[in-house]
Amino acid sequence: MSRPHAAAIIEDAFNEQVERLLRGRGWGNRVVTHIGYGTSTYVRVFARIVLGRRGEAGPPERQDATGALVPRRYDRGWRVFVTAPAAGVPVVVTIGDREVYGRSDRGGYIDVVAHDHGLGPGWQQVVVAAQGTDPVPADIFVVGDDVTFGIVSDIDDTVITTMLPRPMIAAWNTFVRSGKSRRAVAGMAPMYRRLLAAHRGAPIVYLSTGAWNTTPTLTRFLVEAGYPLGPFLMTDWGATNTGWFRSGQEHKRSALHRLARDFPHITWLLVGDDGQHDPQIYAEFAEARPDRVGAVCIRQLTPTEQVLSHPMGRAEGPHRGWASRTVPTFLAPDGDGLLRMLDEAGMVGEPVAADEQPSRPPVT
């Protein structure tokens, strides 16, 4: 194995010193869970181990899919980044009567895949426990073998107007403003609900270059804005074993290809915006796996958003080379326009009866 990049060595040394200091002051492990996904043969469980004061109450609420149990308040953006990861901590994931073992990585993250779980389709729960902690439930959306449709959605400027990733505005939105100050993109939540209503048990996956730390606030925002819930595939901001910064584009590319492998029977509707790289990434994926993509939907930013996104010039449109040549590509300024285009193309379908829809995550 090659030697880790200097950035990773420096970050690991800093985190080690912080962890030693905090544990010396009596801090212990805490578990933060995220929404996972799976099929009839496996489940993928996401969590993170961070340090907290012993005896201190855990997160304000469960940090998972349960709409009634998301954080009660919106903290200033910077607060979600003030965390100390706990690396190398043993964890136990309990699925029914089976236990699966893992260990947190250098950033405190857990990404555990368990086979032969015995869970049925729809929302299910597993339990994650770390050394010295109480068990914490984590929601999992299990996709049935008969499901053939799914949605992959970007977050920033696609479902939420944050105007990322302009450096100064992004920093202000992320570290200063509270989550409540963000706005939902018009028509996107009804569009997603309409599409999922026509495909019983279909998953929606939120794929973003944002940090895992923001998922509790994002979960609450999506619930209050009427968006259907689903797994988040986020990133760990900071150094890697190969460089100072992570590549957001590579994160999205690798996540899309993994979804194609994990769900070989699903054809995805890819939804993003034309503010940065979504059109190119989606077009590349559609060219590589045309049988896994039903259509691409691109939300067109307003002229103001485009100027802020591209201070050196407007992004090139589909006529300049990024539209897929193998799957339909639809462009509109909001969800209402995109849904209308999909409906005209015969790609929406009729709603499934309410009693045939999978239930919401359990409230416990």
Short mmCIF file of C-alpha atoms in Angstrom, two decimals:
data_model
loop_
_atom_site.label_atom_id
_atom_site.label_comp_id
_atom_site.label_asym_id
_atom_site.label_seq_id
_atom_site.Cartn_x
_atom_site.Cartn_y
_atom_site.Cartn_z
CA MET A 1 0.00 0.00 0.00
CA SER A 2 1.34 3.44 -0.93
CA ARG A 3 2.14 5.97 1.77
CA PRO A 4 -0.84 8.25 2.65
CA HIS A 5 -0.76 11.81 1.37
CA ALA A 6 0.76 14.43 3.69
CA ALA A 7 -2.66 16.03 4.07
CA ALA A 8 -4.12 12.84 5.53
CA ILE A 9 -1.13 12.39 7.86
CA ILE A 10 -1.51 15.95 9.19
CA GLU A 11 -5.27 15.65 9.63
CA ASP A 12 -4.98 12.28 11.38
CA ALA A 13 -2.33 13.62 13.75
CA PHE A 14 -4.52 16.61 14.61
CA ASN A 15 -7.62 14.46 15.18
CA GLU A 16 -5.60 12.06 17.32
CA GLN A 17 -4.47 14.89 19.58
CA VAL A 18 -8.00 16.28 19.86
CA GLU A 19 -9.40 12.83 20.65
CA ARG A 20 -6.73 12.22 23.31
CA LEU A 21 -7.47 15.60 24.91
CA LEU A 22 -11.23 15.14 24.95
CA ARG A 23 -11.13 11.57 26.22
CA GLY A 24 -8.80 12.77 28.96
CA ARG A 25 -11.52 15.22 29.98
CA GLY A 26 -14.09 12.45 30.22
CA TRP A 27 -15.65 12.59 26.76
CA GLY A 28 -16.92 9.34 25.28
CA ASN A 29 -18.29 7.84 22.09
CA ARG A 30 -21.63 8.90 20.57
CA VAL A 31 -23.41 7.33 17.59
CA VAL A 32 -25.04 9.40 14.85
CA THR A 33 -27.01 7.31 12.34
CA HIS A 34 -28.05 8.11 8.77
CA ILE A 35 -30.55 6.57 6.36
CA GLY A 36 -29.31 3.40 4.68
CA TYR A 37 -30.59 1.27 1.83
CA GLY A 38 -30.70 -2.30 0.70
CA THR A 39 -32.28 -5.09 -1.29
CA SER A 40 -33.57 -8.53 -0.42
CA THR A 41 -29.99 -9.81 -0.23
CA TYR A 42 -28.08 -7.04 1.59
CA VAL A 43 -28.39 -3.76 3.51
CA ARG A 44 -25.96 -0.86 3.64
CA VAL A 45 -25.82 0.92 7.01
CA PHE A 46 -24.41 4.45 7.49
CA ALA A 47 -23.38 6.00 10.81
CA ARG A 48 -20.67 8.08 12.42
CA ILE A 49 -18.93 7.87 15.77
CA VAL A 50 -18.12 11.23 17.34
CA LEU A 51 -17.04 12.32 20.80
CA GLY A 52 -19.39 13.89 23.35
CA ARG A 53 -19.43 14.68 27.05
CA ARG A 54 -20.38 11.73 29.20
CA GLY A 55 -23.86 12.11 30.60
CA GLU A 56 -24.72 14.70 27.96
CA ALA A 57 -27.93 14.12 26.04
CA GLY A 58 -27.46 12.72 22.56
CA PRO A 59 -28.47 14.47 19.36
CA PRO A 60 -31.68 16.54 19.74
CA GLU A 61 -33.54 13.78 17.89
CA ARG A 62 -32.86 10.71 15.79
CA GLN A 63 -30.81 11.73 12.79
CA ASP A 64 -32.43 9.46 10.26
CA ALA A 65 -35.52 9.14 8.11
CA THR A 66 -38.21 9.56 10.72
CA GLY A 67 -39.94 12.82 9.91
CA ALA A 68 -41.30 13.27 13.44
CA LEU A 69 -37.91 12.71 15.01
CA VAL A 70 -35.58 15.03 13.11
CA PRO A 71 -33.72 17.77 15.04
CA ARG A 72 -36.12 20.14 16.78
CA ARG A 73 -34.15 23.26 15.93
CA TYR A 74 -32.06 24.73 13.17
CA ASP A 75 -28.53 25.44 14.37
CA ARG A 76 -26.20 27.90 12.74
CA GLY A 77 -24.39 26.11 9.95
CA TRP A 78 -20.98 26.15 11.60
CA ARG A 79 -22.20 24.23 14.64
CA VAL A 80 -22.71 21.00 12.69
CA PHE A 81 -19.03 21.03 11.72
CA VAL A 82 -17.75 21.39 15.28
CA THR A 83 -17.43 17.66 15.91
CA ALA A 84 -14.57 15.43 16.96
CA PRO A 85 -14.45 12.11 15.07
CA ALA A 86 -13.65 8.90 16.91
CA ALA A 87 -11.49 6.71 14.68
CA GLY A 88 -11.05 2.95 14.96
CA VAL A 89 -13.99 2.40 17.32
CA PRO A 90 -15.57 -1.09 17.18
CA VAL A 91 -19.28 -1.07 16.33
CA VAL A 92 -22.02 -3.68 16.31
CA VAL A 93 -24.94 -3.48 13.88
CA THR A 94 -27.90 -5.59 15.01
CA ILE A 95 -30.29 -6.70 12.26
CA GLY A 96 -33.08 -8.77 13.73
CA ASP A 97 -31.33 -11.52 15.65
CA ARG A 98 -28.07 -11.16 13.72
CA GLU A 99 -25.03 -9.06 14.62
CA VAL A 100 -22.52 -7.59 12.14
CA TYR A 101 -19.25 -6.06 13.29
CA GLY A 102 -17.34 -3.10 11.93
CA ARG A 103 -15.00 -0.29 12.90
CA SER A 104 -15.13 3.48 12.32
CA ASP A 105 -12.70 4.86 9.73
CA ARG A 106 -10.28 7.77 10.10
CA GLY A 107 -13.18 10.23 9.97
CA GLY A 108 -15.35 8.26 12.40
CA TYR A 109 -17.63 7.01 9.61
CA ILE A 110 -19.32 3.63 9.41
CA ASP A 111 -20.33 2.05 6.10
CA VAL A 112 -21.33 -1.54 6.81
CA VAL A 113 -22.82 -4.00 4.31
CA ALA A 114 -24.68 -6.98 5.76
CA HIS A 115 -26.03 -9.93 3.78
CA ASP A 116 -28.80 -12.41 4.56
CA HIS A 117 -30.62 -9.87 6.73
CA GLY A 118 -34.15 -11.27 6.46
CA LEU A 119 -35.83 -7.85 6.25
CA GLY A 120 -38.84 -7.25 4.01
CA PRO A 121 -39.27 -4.42 1.48
CA GLY A 122 -39.98 -0.88 2.67
CA TRP A 123 -38.80 1.04 5.72
CA GLN A 124 -36.98 -1.10 8.28
CA GLN A 125 -34.82 -0.46 11.31
CA VAL A 126 -31.48 -1.77 12.46
CA VAL A 127 -29.56 -0.86 15.60
CA VAL A 128 -26.03 0.54 15.80
CA ALA A 129 -23.98 0.39 19.00
CA ALA A 130 -20.41 1.49 19.62
CA GLN A 131 -18.07 0.76 22.49
CA GLY A 132 -19.43 2.50 25.58
CA THR A 133 -22.69 3.72 23.99
CA ASP A 134 -26.36 2.84 24.11
CA PRO A 135 -27.80 1.32 20.92
CA VAL A 136 -29.14 3.84 18.39
CA PRO A 137 -31.76 2.89 15.76
CA ALA A 138 -31.03 3.55 12.09
CA ASP A 139 -33.62 3.52 9.30
CA ILE A 140 -33.06 1.44 6.17
CA PHE A 141 -35.10 1.56 2.97
CA VAL A 142 -35.20 -1.94 1.50
CA VAL A 143 -36.07 -2.03 -2.20
CA GLY A 144 -38.16 -4.93 -3.38
CA ASP A 145 -36.99 -7.25 -6.15
CA ASP A 146 -39.91 -6.19 -8.35
CA VAL A 147 -39.02 -2.46 -8.30
CA THR A 148 -37.62 -1.16 -11.59
CA PHE A 149 -37.71 2.64 -11.11
CA GLY A 150 -35.77 5.00 -8.86
CA ILE A 151 -34.77 8.66 -8.53
CA VAL A 152 -31.32 10.09 -7.94
CA SER A 153 -31.47 13.75 -6.94
CA ASP A 154 -28.85 16.39 -6.36
CA ILE A 155 -29.59 18.71 -3.40
CA ASP A 156 -28.00 22.15 -3.69
CA ASP A 157 -29.77 24.34 -6.27
CA THR A 158 -31.87 21.32 -7.31
CA VAL A 159 -34.19 20.90 -4.34
CA ILE A 160 -32.80 23.72 -2.14
CA THR A 161 -31.72 27.16 -3.30
CA THR A 162 -28.34 27.56 -1.61
CA MET A 163 -26.45 28.91 -4.63
CA LEU A 164 -23.53 26.59 -3.98
CA PRO A 165 -20.64 26.34 -4.76
CA ARG A 166 -19.66 30.02 -5.07
CA PRO A 167 -16.84 30.19 -2.50
CA MET A 168 -17.98 33.19 -0.42
CA ILE A 169 -21.73 32.52 -0.59
CA ALA A 170 -21.20 28.81 0.01
CA ALA A 171 -19.17 29.57 3.12
CA TRP A 172 -21.84 31.98 4.36
CA ASN A 173 -24.69 29.52 3.76
CA THR A 174 -22.80 26.61 5.28
CA PHE A 175 -21.07 28.12 8.29
CA VAL A 176 -23.18 31.16 9.26
CA ARG A 177 -26.80 30.96 8.12
CA SER A 178 -29.24 28.57 9.72
CA GLY A 179 -30.93 25.81 7.73
CA LYS A 180 -34.28 27.59 8.07
CA SER A 181 -33.06 30.47 5.91
CA ARG A 182 -32.83 28.22 2.83
CA ARG A 183 -35.71 27.88 0.37
CA ALA A 184 -37.15 24.91 -1.48
CA VAL A 185 -37.12 24.97 -5.29
CA ALA A 186 -40.66 25.41 -6.57
CA GLY A 187 -42.44 22.29 -7.73
CA MET A 188 -39.68 19.78 -7.00
CA ALA A 189 -41.28 18.16 -3.95
CA PRO A 190 -44.65 17.61 -5.73
CA MET A 191 -42.78 16.23 -8.73
CA TYR A 192 -40.95 13.65 -6.62
CA ARG A 193 -44.11 12.69 -4.74
CA ARG A 194 -46.01 12.27 -8.00
CA LEU A 195 -43.31 10.08 -9.54
CA LEU A 196 -42.97 7.86 -6.48
CA ALA A 197 -46.76 7.57 -6.18
CA ALA A 198 -46.73 5.96 -9.62
CA HIS A 199 -44.02 3.44 -8.73
CA ARG A 200 -44.77 1.39 -5.64
CA GLY A 201 -41.73 0.94 -3.40
CA ALA A 202 -39.38 2.98 -5.61
CA PRO A 203 -36.39 4.58 -3.87
CA ILE A 204 -35.20 8.17 -3.98
CA VAL A 205 -31.52 8.75 -3.25
CA TYR A 206 -30.11 12.21 -2.51
CA LEU A 207 -26.61 12.45 -3.98
CA SER A 208 -24.61 15.51 -2.99
CA THR A 209 -21.08 16.81 -2.58
CA GLY A 210 -22.14 18.30 0.75
CA ALA A 211 -20.80 17.08 4.07
CA TRP A 212 -22.37 14.27 6.11
CA ASN A 213 -22.53 16.70 9.05
CA THR A 214 -25.36 18.60 7.37
CA THR A 215 -27.75 15.65 6.98
CA PRO A 216 -29.76 16.22 10.20
CA THR A 217 -30.59 19.78 9.11
CA LEU A 218 -31.23 18.65 5.54
CA THR A 219 -33.55 15.89 6.77
CA ARG A 220 -35.66 18.37 8.71
CA PHE A 221 -35.72 20.78 5.78
CA LEU A 222 -36.85 18.10 3.33
CA VAL A 223 -39.58 16.87 5.67
CA GLU A 224 -40.96 20.39 6.25
CA ALA A 225 -40.81 21.16 2.52
CA GLY A 226 -42.79 18.01 1.66
CA TYR A 227 -40.01 16.01 0.00
CA PRO A 228 -40.07 12.21 0.17
CA LEU A 229 -37.29 10.81 2.31
CA GLY A 230 -34.53 8.49 1.22
CA PRO A 231 -30.86 7.68 1.74
CA PHE A 232 -28.25 10.43 1.52
CA LEU A 233 -24.94 9.84 -0.21
CA MET A 234 -22.74 12.67 1.06
CA THR A 235 -19.01 13.28 1.41
CA ASP A 236 -16.51 13.74 4.21
CA TRP A 237 -14.99 17.17 3.69
CA GLY A 238 -11.25 17.32 4.20
CA ALA A 239 -8.07 15.57 3.27
CA THR A 240 -7.85 12.10 1.74
CA ASN A 241 -5.12 9.53 1.33
CA THR A 242 -4.43 10.97 -2.12
CA GLY A 243 -4.74 14.74 -1.73
CA TRP A 244 -5.70 17.83 0.23
CA PHE A 245 -9.31 17.91 -0.96
CA ARG A 246 -11.91 15.40 -2.08
CA SER A 247 -13.24 15.52 -5.63
CA GLY A 248 -16.98 16.17 -5.59
CA GLN A 249 -17.27 15.11 -9.22
CA GLU A 250 -15.55 11.78 -8.57
CA HIS A 251 -17.77 11.24 -5.54
CA LYS A 252 -20.87 11.57 -7.70
CA ARG A 253 -19.47 9.41 -10.49
CA SER A 254 -18.47 6.59 -8.18
CA ALA A 255 -21.77 6.77 -6.26
CA LEU A 256 -23.80 6.51 -9.47
CA HIS A 257 -21.86 3.47 -10.66
CA ARG A 258 -22.21 1.82 -7.25
CA LEU A 259 -25.98 2.38 -7.34
CA ALA A 260 -26.03 0.75 -10.78
CA ARG A 261 -24.21 -2.26 -9.35
CA ASP A 262 -26.25 -2.39 -6.14
CA PHE A 263 -29.58 -2.17 -8.01
CA PRO A 264 -29.03 -3.85 -11.40
CA HIS A 265 -32.81 -4.10 -11.96
CA ILE A 266 -33.53 -0.36 -11.52
CA THR A 267 -33.66 2.30 -14.23
CA TRP A 268 -32.91 5.70 -12.70
CA LEU A 269 -34.30 9.16 -13.29
CA LEU A 270 -31.34 11.51 -12.71
CA VAL A 271 -32.23 14.99 -11.46
CA GLY A 272 -29.78 17.87 -11.07
CA ASP A 273 -29.18 21.49 -12.08
CA ASP A 274 -27.10 23.32 -14.66
CA GLY A 275 -25.14 25.33 -12.10
CA GLN A 276 -22.05 23.14 -12.16
CA HIS A 277 -21.24 19.59 -13.24
CA ASP A 278 -24.49 17.59 -12.94
CA PRO A 279 -25.31 17.67 -16.69
CA GLN A 280 -21.87 16.40 -17.70
CA ILE A 281 -21.72 13.74 -14.98
CA TYR A 282 -25.21 12.47 -15.77
CA ALA A 283 -24.52 12.45 -19.52
CA GLU A 284 -21.31 10.46 -18.98
CA PHE A 285 -23.14 7.96 -16.79
CA ALA A 286 -25.96 7.62 -19.33
CA GLU A 287 -23.45 7.01 -22.11
CA ALA A 288 -21.68 4.35 -20.05
CA ARG A 289 -24.88 2.66 -18.76
CA PRO A 290 -27.78 3.59 -21.08
CA ASP A 291 -29.85 0.68 -19.80
CA ARG A 292 -29.69 2.09 -16.24
CA VAL A 293 -30.96 5.60 -17.05
CA GLY A 294 -34.53 6.37 -18.09
CA ALA A 295 -34.13 10.13 -18.39
CA VAL A 296 -32.16 13.12 -17.16
CA CYS A 297 -33.93 16.16 -15.67
CA ILE A 298 -31.98 19.40 -15.30
CA ARG A 299 -33.29 22.35 -13.35
CA GLN A 300 -32.22 25.56 -15.10
CA LEU A 301 -30.86 28.19 -12.76
CA THR A 302 -32.09 31.77 -13.03
CA PRO A 303 -29.77 34.31 -14.70
CA THR A 304 -28.80 35.64 -11.27
CA GLU A 305 -28.01 32.15 -9.98
CA GLN A 306 -26.00 31.43 -13.13
CA VAL A 307 -23.91 34.59 -12.71
CA LEU A 308 -23.20 33.72 -9.09
CA SER A 309 -22.38 30.12 -10.02
CA HIS A 310 -20.14 31.10 -12.91
CA PRO A 311 -18.48 34.48 -12.29
CA MET A 312 -16.25 33.86 -15.32
CA GLY A 313 -19.11 33.04 -17.68
CA ARG A 314 -22.38 31.17 -18.07
CA ALA A 315 -22.39 27.36 -18.12
CA GLU A 316 -22.63 25.76 -21.52
CA GLY A 317 -26.04 24.35 -22.39
CA PRO A 318 -26.96 20.98 -23.87
CA HIS A 319 -26.50 22.29 -27.39
CA ARG A 320 -22.84 22.76 -26.52
CA GLY A 321 -22.17 19.12 -25.84
CA TRP A 322 -23.39 17.82 -22.49
CA ALA A 323 -26.82 16.40 -23.33
CA SER A 324 -26.92 12.61 -23.43
CA ARG A 325 -27.26 11.11 -26.89
CA THR A 326 -28.77 7.91 -25.53
CA VAL A 327 -31.51 8.98 -23.06
CA PRO A 328 -34.07 11.84 -23.03
CA THR A 329 -32.92 15.07 -21.37
CA PHE A 330 -35.46 17.57 -20.02
CA LEU A 331 -34.72 21.14 -18.94
CA ALA A 332 -37.00 23.51 -17.00
CA PRO A 333 -36.62 26.19 -14.31
CA ASP A 334 -38.65 24.27 -11.70
CA GLY A 335 -40.30 21.00 -10.84
CA ASP A 336 -43.62 21.96 -12.38
CA GLY A 337 -42.00 22.37 -15.80
CA LEU A 338 -40.00 19.16 -15.49
CA LEU A 339 -43.04 17.14 -14.42
CA ARG A 340 -45.05 18.51 -17.32
CA MET A 341 -42.32 17.47 -19.78
CA LEU A 342 -42.08 13.99 -18.25
CA ASP A 343 -45.86 13.63 -18.40
CA GLU A 344 -45.96 14.70 -22.06
CA ALA A 345 -43.28 12.09 -22.79
CA GLY A 346 -45.39 9.41 -21.09
CA MET A 347 -42.81 8.84 -18.33
CA VAL A 348 -44.89 9.61 -15.23
CA GLY A 349 -47.45 6.80 -14.97
CA GLU A 350 -50.61 6.50 -12.91
CA PRO A 351 -50.53 6.77 -9.10
CA VAL A 352 -50.61 3.54 -7.14
CA ALA A 353 -53.39 3.10 -4.55
CA ALA A 354 -52.45 4.54 -1.18
CA ASP A 355 -52.72 1.18 0.59
CA GLU A 356 -50.10 -0.22 -1.79
CA GLN A 357 -47.49 2.40 -0.89
CA PRO A 358 -44.72 1.53 1.59
CA SER A 359 -45.35 2.97 5.04
CA ARG A 360 -43.34 5.88 6.44
CA PRO A 361 -40.41 5.08 8.73
CA PRO A 362 -41.58 3.86 12.13
CA VAL A 363 -41.80 6.40 14.96
CA THR A 364 -40.18 5.09 18.11
#
